[in-house]
Amino acid sequence: KAGVTQTPRYLIKTRGQQVTLSCSPISGHRSVSWYQQTPGQGLQFLFEYFSETQRNKGNFPGRFSGRQFSNSRSEMNVSTLELGDSALYLCASGVGRDTDTQYFGPGTRLTVL
Amino acid sequence: DQQVKQNSPSLSVQEGRISILNCDYTNSMFDYFLWYKKYPAEGPTFLISISSIKDKNEDGRFTVFLNKSAKHLSLHIVPSQPGDSAVYFCAATGNQFYFGTGTSLTVIP
């Protein structure tokens, strides 16, 4: 089975721009979660989508948004980029049960200049 | 508010010895716990998990222990190998996944 894929792997943007990241989950997985990883901060939860609906949301500003399509693929959008948005953005998929194991993609490294 | 904490940012161990990574959590409603391993420039890889109804789960060289009364989780790696050098994250699930800040393990040959 193919793993979680994320595109693009690397991205450089400037302040004020917007960016869209894409995630394709493992086949059969209906849950997709997004995380931001910055040095010393661990993995900060952004949001989770399940069957095209946002099921949970972390404490991030409204500039961060996402969506999930009927094939479970998900996109994350960040508008009006700030320098502090530079991070590794990770996507994880799971079947969507309460006691679930999430499987991560390789991440998208976003650099904001 | 960090609900899952890994208080040791780094750990160094000699090859062949035991590595013990620790994790504490605050929410007694968490019912499933996981450990992930992460190499630089890669996404975390699932390592081992434990349900709250158990106090130990073993998989080869990796054993996870859960002490619910102390709200404490630990990962034991025996024997440690240089390839185990990575950042280890513990995670707990409630309505979402909560991750610790990670412990960087270095296994010295």
PDB file of C-alpha atoms in Angstrom:
ATOM      1  CA  LYS A   1       0.000   0.000   0.000  1.00  0.00           C
ATOM      2  CA  ALA A   2       1.321   3.431  -0.882  1.00  0.00           C
ATOM      3  CA  GLY A   3       2.013   5.721   2.055  1.00  0.00           C
ATOM      4  CA  VAL A   4       0.874   9.256   2.695  1.00  0.00           C
ATOM      5  CA  THR A   5       2.135  11.645   0.061  1.00  0.00           C
ATOM      6  CA  GLN A   6       2.529  15.390   0.352  1.00  0.00           C
ATOM      7  CA  THR A   7       3.220  17.948  -2.329  1.00  0.00           C
ATOM      8  CA  PRO A   8       5.212  19.994  -2.742  1.00  0.00           C
ATOM      9  CA  ARG A   9       8.109  18.852  -0.540  1.00  0.00           C
ATOM     10  CA  TYR A  10       9.702  22.297  -0.406  1.00  0.00           C
ATOM     11  CA  LEU A  11       8.279  25.736  -0.870  1.00  0.00           C
ATOM     12  CA  ILE A  12       9.649  29.254  -0.600  1.00  0.00           C
ATOM     13  CA  LYS A  13       7.257  32.166  -0.340  1.00  0.00           C
ATOM     14  CA  THR A  14       7.404  35.791   0.712  1.00  0.00           C
ATOM     15  CA  ARG A  15       5.458  37.546   3.426  1.00  0.00           C
ATOM     16  CA  GLY A  16       1.898  38.368   2.479  1.00  0.00           C
ATOM     17  CA  GLN A  17       1.576  35.612  -0.086  1.00  0.00           C
ATOM     18  CA  GLN A  18      -0.657  32.591   0.298  1.00  0.00           C
ATOM     19  CA  VAL A  19       0.173  28.933  -0.087  1.00  0.00           C
ATOM     20  CA  THR A  20      -1.701  25.678  -0.648  1.00  0.00           C
ATOM     21  CA  LEU A  21      -0.306  22.331   0.454  1.00  0.00           C
ATOM     22  CA  SER A  22      -1.676  18.993  -0.629  1.00  0.00           C
ATOM     23  CA  CYS A  23      -1.931  15.628   1.077  1.00  0.00           C
ATOM     24  CA  SER A  24      -3.030  12.252  -0.290  1.00  0.00           C
ATOM     25  CA  PRO A  25      -3.808   9.754   2.469  1.00  0.00           C
ATOM     26  CA  ILE A  26      -3.269   6.032   2.504  1.00  0.00           C
ATOM     27  CA  SER A  27      -5.907   4.276   0.439  1.00  0.00           C
ATOM     28  CA  GLY A  28      -8.949   3.523   2.594  1.00  0.00           C
ATOM     29  CA  HIS A  29      -8.113   6.119   5.220  1.00  0.00           C
ATOM     30  CA  ARG A  30     -10.814   8.712   5.773  1.00  0.00           C
ATOM     31  CA  SER A  31      -9.186  10.876   8.396  1.00  0.00           C
ATOM     32  CA  VAL A  32      -6.537  13.456   7.546  1.00  0.00           C
ATOM     33  CA  SER A  33      -4.835  15.632  10.151  1.00  0.00           C
ATOM     34  CA  TRP A  34      -2.416  18.499   9.685  1.00  0.00           C
ATOM     35  CA  TYR A  35       0.417  19.495  12.020  1.00  0.00           C
ATOM     36  CA  GLN A  36       2.964  22.249  12.147  1.00  0.00           C
ATOM     37  CA  GLN A  37       6.422  21.400  13.422  1.00  0.00           C
ATOM     38  CA  THR A  38       8.840  24.106  14.471  1.00  0.00           C
ATOM     39  CA  PRO A  39      12.086  23.642  16.421  1.00  0.00           C
ATOM     40  CA  GLY A  40      11.398  23.115  20.125  1.00  0.00           C
ATOM     41  CA  GLN A  41       7.616  23.110  19.679  1.00  0.00           C
ATOM     42  CA  GLY A  42       6.958  19.540  18.771  1.00  0.00           C
ATOM     43  CA  LEU A  43       3.982  18.859  16.568  1.00  0.00           C
ATOM     44  CA  GLN A  44       1.247  21.455  16.884  1.00  0.00           C
ATOM     45  CA  PHE A  45      -2.161  20.231  15.781  1.00  0.00           C
ATOM     46  CA  LEU A  46      -3.829  22.356  13.115  1.00  0.00           C
ATOM     47  CA  PHE A  47      -7.007  20.463  12.197  1.00  0.00           C
ATOM     48  CA  GLU A  48      -8.480  17.115  11.336  1.00  0.00           C
ATOM     49  CA  TYR A  49     -10.839  16.233   8.527  1.00  0.00           C
ATOM     50  CA  PHE A  50     -13.010  13.153   8.364  1.00  0.00           C
ATOM     51  CA  SER A  51     -15.363  12.414   5.477  1.00  0.00           C
ATOM     52  CA  GLU A  52     -14.989  15.956   4.103  1.00  0.00           C
ATOM     53  CA  THR A  53     -15.898  17.576   7.436  1.00  0.00           C
ATOM     54  CA  GLN A  54     -13.601  19.335   9.847  1.00  0.00           C
ATOM     55  CA  ARG A  55     -13.814  17.238  12.986  1.00  0.00           C
ATOM     56  CA  ASN A  56     -11.307  19.006  15.218  1.00  0.00           C
ATOM     57  CA  LYS A  57      -9.374  22.238  15.150  1.00  0.00           C
ATOM     58  CA  GLY A  58      -6.289  23.419  16.998  1.00  0.00           C
ATOM     59  CA  ASN A  59      -5.415  26.903  18.229  1.00  0.00           C
ATOM     60  CA  PHE A  60      -4.267  28.512  15.026  1.00  0.00           C
ATOM     61  CA  PRO A  61      -5.506  31.780  13.502  1.00  0.00           C
ATOM     62  CA  GLY A  62      -8.083  31.836  10.756  1.00  0.00           C
ATOM     63  CA  ARG A  63      -5.330  32.361   8.175  1.00  0.00           C
ATOM     64  CA  PHE A  64      -4.902  28.596   8.362  1.00  0.00           C
ATOM     65  CA  SER A  65      -7.667  26.680   6.666  1.00  0.00           C
ATOM     66  CA  GLY A  66      -8.189  23.330   5.065  1.00  0.00           C
ATOM     67  CA  ARG A  67     -10.570  21.122   3.230  1.00  0.00           C
ATOM     68  CA  GLN A  68     -11.030  17.503   2.310  1.00  0.00           C
ATOM     69  CA  PHE A  69     -12.340  16.121  -0.931  1.00  0.00           C
ATOM     70  CA  SER A  70     -14.595  13.143  -1.537  1.00  0.00           C
ATOM     71  CA  ASN A  71     -11.566  10.959  -2.334  1.00  0.00           C
ATOM     72  CA  SER A  72     -10.138  11.861   1.129  1.00  0.00           C
ATOM     73  CA  ARG A  73      -7.355  13.975  -0.335  1.00  0.00           C
ATOM     74  CA  SER A  74      -6.849  17.139   1.674  1.00  0.00           C
ATOM     75  CA  GLU A  75      -5.470  20.597   1.119  1.00  0.00           C
ATOM     76  CA  MET A  76      -4.257  23.144   3.617  1.00  0.00           C
ATOM     77  CA  ASN A  77      -4.157  26.842   2.841  1.00  0.00           C
ATOM     78  CA  VAL A  78      -2.288  29.582   4.627  1.00  0.00           C
ATOM     79  CA  SER A  79      -3.099  33.142   3.639  1.00  0.00           C
ATOM     80  CA  THR A  80      -1.156  36.337   4.307  1.00  0.00           C
ATOM     81  CA  LEU A  81       2.010  34.463   5.176  1.00  0.00           C
ATOM     82  CA  GLU A  82       4.151  35.636   8.076  1.00  0.00           C
ATOM     83  CA  LEU A  83       7.802  34.876   8.804  1.00  0.00           C
ATOM     84  CA  GLY A  84       6.711  32.752  11.770  1.00  0.00           C
ATOM     85  CA  ASP A  85       4.816  30.419   9.460  1.00  0.00           C
ATOM     86  CA  SER A  86       8.116  28.936   8.326  1.00  0.00           C
ATOM     87  CA  ALA A  87       7.905  25.327   9.456  1.00  0.00           C
ATOM     88  CA  LEU A  88       7.563  21.719   8.438  1.00  0.00           C
ATOM     89  CA  TYR A  89       3.912  20.959   7.733  1.00  0.00           C
ATOM     90  CA  LEU A  90       2.989  17.347   8.256  1.00  0.00           C
ATOM     91  CA  CYS A  91      -0.075  15.502   7.161  1.00  0.00           C
ATOM     92  CA  ALA A  92      -1.187  12.251   8.755  1.00  0.00           C
ATOM     93  CA  SER A  93      -3.914   9.839   7.790  1.00  0.00           C
ATOM     94  CA  GLY A  94      -5.875   7.265   9.738  1.00  0.00           C
ATOM     95  CA  VAL A  95      -9.007   5.220   9.497  1.00  0.00           C
ATOM     96  CA  GLY A  96     -10.735   7.652  11.820  1.00  0.00           C
ATOM     97  CA  ARG A  97     -11.466   5.572  14.913  1.00  0.00           C
ATOM     98  CA  ASP A  98     -11.032   6.998  18.397  1.00  0.00           C
ATOM     99  CA  THR A  99      -8.124   4.657  19.102  1.00  0.00           C
ATOM    100  CA  ASP A 100      -6.386   5.221  15.854  1.00  0.00           C
ATOM    101  CA  THR A 101      -2.844   5.167  14.588  1.00  0.00           C
ATOM    102  CA  GLN A 102      -1.895   8.056  12.380  1.00  0.00           C
ATOM    103  CA  TYR A 103       0.569   7.571   9.560  1.00  0.00           C
ATOM    104  CA  PHE A 104       2.565  10.559   8.480  1.00  0.00           C
ATOM    105  CA  GLY A 105       3.701  11.846   5.151  1.00  0.00           C
ATOM    106  CA  PRO A 106       7.197  13.246   4.593  1.00  0.00           C
ATOM    107  CA  GLY A 107       6.058  16.821   5.139  1.00  0.00           C
ATOM    108  CA  THR A 108       6.273  20.086   3.244  1.00  0.00           C
ATOM    109  CA  ARG A 109       9.056  22.426   4.286  1.00  0.00           C
ATOM    110  CA  LEU A 110       7.725  25.978   3.970  1.00  0.00           C
ATOM    111  CA  THR A 111      10.121  28.892   4.152  1.00  0.00           C
ATOM    112  CA  VAL A 112       8.706  32.403   4.321  1.00  0.00           C
ATOM    113  CA  LEU A 113      11.116  35.197   3.415  1.00  0.00           C
TER     114      LEU A 113
ATOM    115  CA  ASP B   1      -1.247  24.234  27.390  1.00  0.00           C
ATOM    116  CA  GLN B   2       0.986  21.213  26.788  1.00  0.00           C
ATOM    117  CA  GLN B   3      -1.048  18.140  27.699  1.00  0.00           C
ATOM    118  CA  VAL B   4       1.730  15.740  26.762  1.00  0.00           C
ATOM    119  CA  LYS B   5       5.228  16.512  27.989  1.00  0.00           C
ATOM    120  CA  GLN B   6       8.641  15.107  27.285  1.00  0.00           C
ATOM    121  CA  ASN B   7      10.895  16.811  29.782  1.00  0.00           C
ATOM    122  CA  SER B   8      14.189  15.502  28.414  1.00  0.00           C
ATOM    123  CA  PRO B   9      15.067  17.204  25.125  1.00  0.00           C
ATOM    124  CA  SER B  10      17.994  14.856  24.563  1.00  0.00           C
ATOM    125  CA  LEU B  11      19.442  11.536  25.675  1.00  0.00           C
ATOM    126  CA  SER B  12      22.755   9.809  24.891  1.00  0.00           C
ATOM    127  CA  VAL B  13      23.242   6.088  25.372  1.00  0.00           C
ATOM    128  CA  GLN B  14      26.017   3.629  24.565  1.00  0.00           C
ATOM    129  CA  GLU B  15      25.298   1.027  21.913  1.00  0.00           C
ATOM    130  CA  GLY B  16      23.981  -2.170  23.479  1.00  0.00           C
ATOM    131  CA  ARG B  17      22.635  -0.461  26.588  1.00  0.00           C
ATOM    132  CA  ILE B  18      19.040   0.359  27.419  1.00  0.00           C
ATOM    133  CA  SER B  19      17.440   3.631  26.291  1.00  0.00           C
ATOM    134  CA  ILE B  20      14.551   4.896  28.389  1.00  0.00           C
ATOM    135  CA  LEU B  21      12.464   7.729  27.061  1.00  0.00           C
ATOM    136  CA  ASN B  22       9.844   9.288  29.288  1.00  0.00           C
ATOM    137  CA  CYS B  23       6.581  11.055  28.735  1.00  0.00           C
ATOM    138  CA  ASP B  24       4.014  12.580  31.091  1.00  0.00           C
ATOM    139  CA  TYR B  25       0.449  13.586  30.371  1.00  0.00           C
ATOM    140  CA  THR B  26      -2.133  15.597  32.226  1.00  0.00           C
ATOM    141  CA  ASN B  27      -5.490  14.405  30.913  1.00  0.00           C
ATOM    142  CA  SER B  28      -6.805  11.240  32.554  1.00  0.00           C
ATOM    143  CA  MET B  29      -9.302  10.836  29.692  1.00  0.00           C
ATOM    144  CA  PHE B  30      -6.583   9.884  27.209  1.00  0.00           C
ATOM    145  CA  ASP B  31      -7.113   6.269  26.253  1.00  0.00           C
ATOM    146  CA  TYR B  32      -4.518   5.456  23.626  1.00  0.00           C
ATOM    147  CA  PHE B  33      -0.845   6.264  23.556  1.00  0.00           C
ATOM    148  CA  LEU B  34       1.735   6.022  20.813  1.00  0.00           C
ATOM    149  CA  TRP B  35       5.414   6.513  20.172  1.00  0.00           C
ATOM    150  CA  TYR B  36       6.773   7.853  16.917  1.00  0.00           C
ATOM    151  CA  LYS B  37      10.326   8.050  15.651  1.00  0.00           C
ATOM    152  CA  LYS B  38      11.461  10.851  13.399  1.00  0.00           C
ATOM    153  CA  TYR B  39      14.553  11.267  11.275  1.00  0.00           C
ATOM    154  CA  PRO B  40      15.509  14.711   9.923  1.00  0.00           C
ATOM    155  CA  ALA B  41      13.597  15.789   6.821  1.00  0.00           C
ATOM    156  CA  GLU B  42      11.153  12.876   7.152  1.00  0.00           C
ATOM    157  CA  GLY B  43       7.722  12.521   8.666  1.00  0.00           C
ATOM    158  CA  PRO B  44       7.328  10.674  11.987  1.00  0.00           C
ATOM    159  CA  THR B  45       7.121   6.893  11.733  1.00  0.00           C
ATOM    160  CA  PHE B  46       4.806   4.944  13.996  1.00  0.00           C
ATOM    161  CA  LEU B  47       6.749   2.754  16.412  1.00  0.00           C
ATOM    162  CA  ILE B  48       4.523   1.232  19.065  1.00  0.00           C
ATOM    163  CA  SER B  49       1.269   1.938  20.869  1.00  0.00           C
ATOM    164  CA  ILE B  50      -0.559   0.973  24.032  1.00  0.00           C
ATOM    165  CA  SER B  51      -4.166   1.083  25.069  1.00  0.00           C
ATOM    166  CA  SER B  52      -5.117   2.456  28.474  1.00  0.00           C
ATOM    167  CA  ILE B  53      -6.414  -0.963  29.493  1.00  0.00           C
ATOM    168  CA  LYS B  54      -2.868  -2.342  29.386  1.00  0.00           C
ATOM    169  CA  ASP B  55       0.255  -1.450  31.304  1.00  0.00           C
ATOM    170  CA  LYS B  56       2.829  -2.921  28.938  1.00  0.00           C
ATOM    171  CA  ASN B  57       3.218  -3.624  25.248  1.00  0.00           C
ATOM    172  CA  GLU B  58       6.247  -5.208  23.652  1.00  0.00           C
ATOM    173  CA  ASP B  59       7.425  -5.340  20.057  1.00  0.00           C
ATOM    174  CA  GLY B  60      10.890  -6.722  19.518  1.00  0.00           C
ATOM    175  CA  ARG B  61      13.434  -4.399  21.086  1.00  0.00           C
ATOM    176  CA  PHE B  62      10.774  -1.840  21.964  1.00  0.00           C
ATOM    177  CA  THR B  63       8.581  -1.930  25.061  1.00  0.00           C
ATOM    178  CA  VAL B  64       6.139   0.734  26.160  1.00  0.00           C
ATOM    179  CA  PHE B  65       5.044   0.976  29.775  1.00  0.00           C
ATOM    180  CA  LEU B  66       1.996   2.861  30.965  1.00  0.00           C
ATOM    181  CA  ASN B  67       1.427   3.977  34.553  1.00  0.00           C
ATOM    182  CA  LYS B  68      -2.058   5.462  34.582  1.00  0.00           C
ATOM    183  CA  SER B  69      -2.016   6.508  38.214  1.00  0.00           C
ATOM    184  CA  ALA B  70       1.132   8.538  37.612  1.00  0.00           C
ATOM    185  CA  LYS B  71       0.028   9.600  34.128  1.00  0.00           C
ATOM    186  CA  HIS B  72       3.385   8.447  32.879  1.00  0.00           C
ATOM    187  CA  LEU B  73       4.492   6.637  29.767  1.00  0.00           C
ATOM    188  CA  SER B  74       7.920   5.295  28.939  1.00  0.00           C
ATOM    189  CA  LEU B  75       9.606   3.656  25.972  1.00  0.00           C
ATOM    190  CA  HIS B  76      12.401   1.177  26.547  1.00  0.00           C
ATOM    191  CA  ILE B  77      14.758   0.222  23.738  1.00  0.00           C
ATOM    192  CA  VAL B  78      16.923  -2.821  24.446  1.00  0.00           C
ATOM    193  CA  PRO B  79      19.571  -3.168  23.155  1.00  0.00           C
ATOM    194  CA  SER B  80      20.058   0.300  21.691  1.00  0.00           C
ATOM    195  CA  GLN B  81      21.588   0.490  18.220  1.00  0.00           C
ATOM    196  CA  PRO B  82      23.147   3.434  16.354  1.00  0.00           C
ATOM    197  CA  GLY B  83      20.252   3.317  13.869  1.00  0.00           C
ATOM    198  CA  ASP B  84      17.912   4.161  16.732  1.00  0.00           C
ATOM    199  CA  SER B  85      19.373   7.676  16.837  1.00  0.00           C
ATOM    200  CA  ALA B  86      16.412   9.914  16.042  1.00  0.00           C
ATOM    201  CA  VAL B  87      13.851  12.164  17.671  1.00  0.00           C
ATOM    202  CA  TYR B  88      11.136  10.271  19.538  1.00  0.00           C
ATOM    203  CA  PHE B  89       7.694  11.738  20.077  1.00  0.00           C
ATOM    204  CA  CYS B  90       5.068  10.383  22.399  1.00  0.00           C
ATOM    205  CA  ALA B  91       1.427  11.033  21.619  1.00  0.00           C
ATOM    206  CA  ALA B  92      -1.914  10.571  23.330  1.00  0.00           C
ATOM    207  CA  THR B  93      -5.373  10.520  21.847  1.00  0.00           C
ATOM    208  CA  GLY B  94      -8.530  12.064  23.168  1.00  0.00           C
ATOM    209  CA  ASN B  95     -10.657  13.955  20.691  1.00  0.00           C
ATOM    210  CA  GLN B  96      -7.447  14.629  18.772  1.00  0.00           C
ATOM    211  CA  PHE B  97      -3.822  13.640  18.860  1.00  0.00           C
ATOM    212  CA  TYR B  98      -1.590  15.433  21.361  1.00  0.00           C
ATOM    213  CA  PHE B  99       2.153  15.210  20.847  1.00  0.00           C
ATOM    214  CA  GLY B 100       5.041  15.863  23.152  1.00  0.00           C
ATOM    215  CA  THR B 101       7.949  18.096  22.107  1.00  0.00           C
ATOM    216  CA  GLY B 102      10.231  15.161  21.408  1.00  0.00           C
ATOM    217  CA  THR B 103      13.415  13.639  22.824  1.00  0.00           C
ATOM    218  CA  SER B 104      16.490  13.418  20.641  1.00  0.00           C
ATOM    219  CA  LEU B 105      18.159  10.059  21.205  1.00  0.00           C
ATOM    220  CA  THR B 106      21.799   9.544  20.264  1.00  0.00           C
ATOM    221  CA  VAL B 107      23.174   6.026  20.428  1.00  0.00           C
ATOM    222  CA  ILE B 108      26.955   6.105  20.594  1.00  0.00           C
ATOM    223  CA  PRO B 109      28.766   3.231  18.840  1.00  0.00           C
TER     224      PRO B 109
END
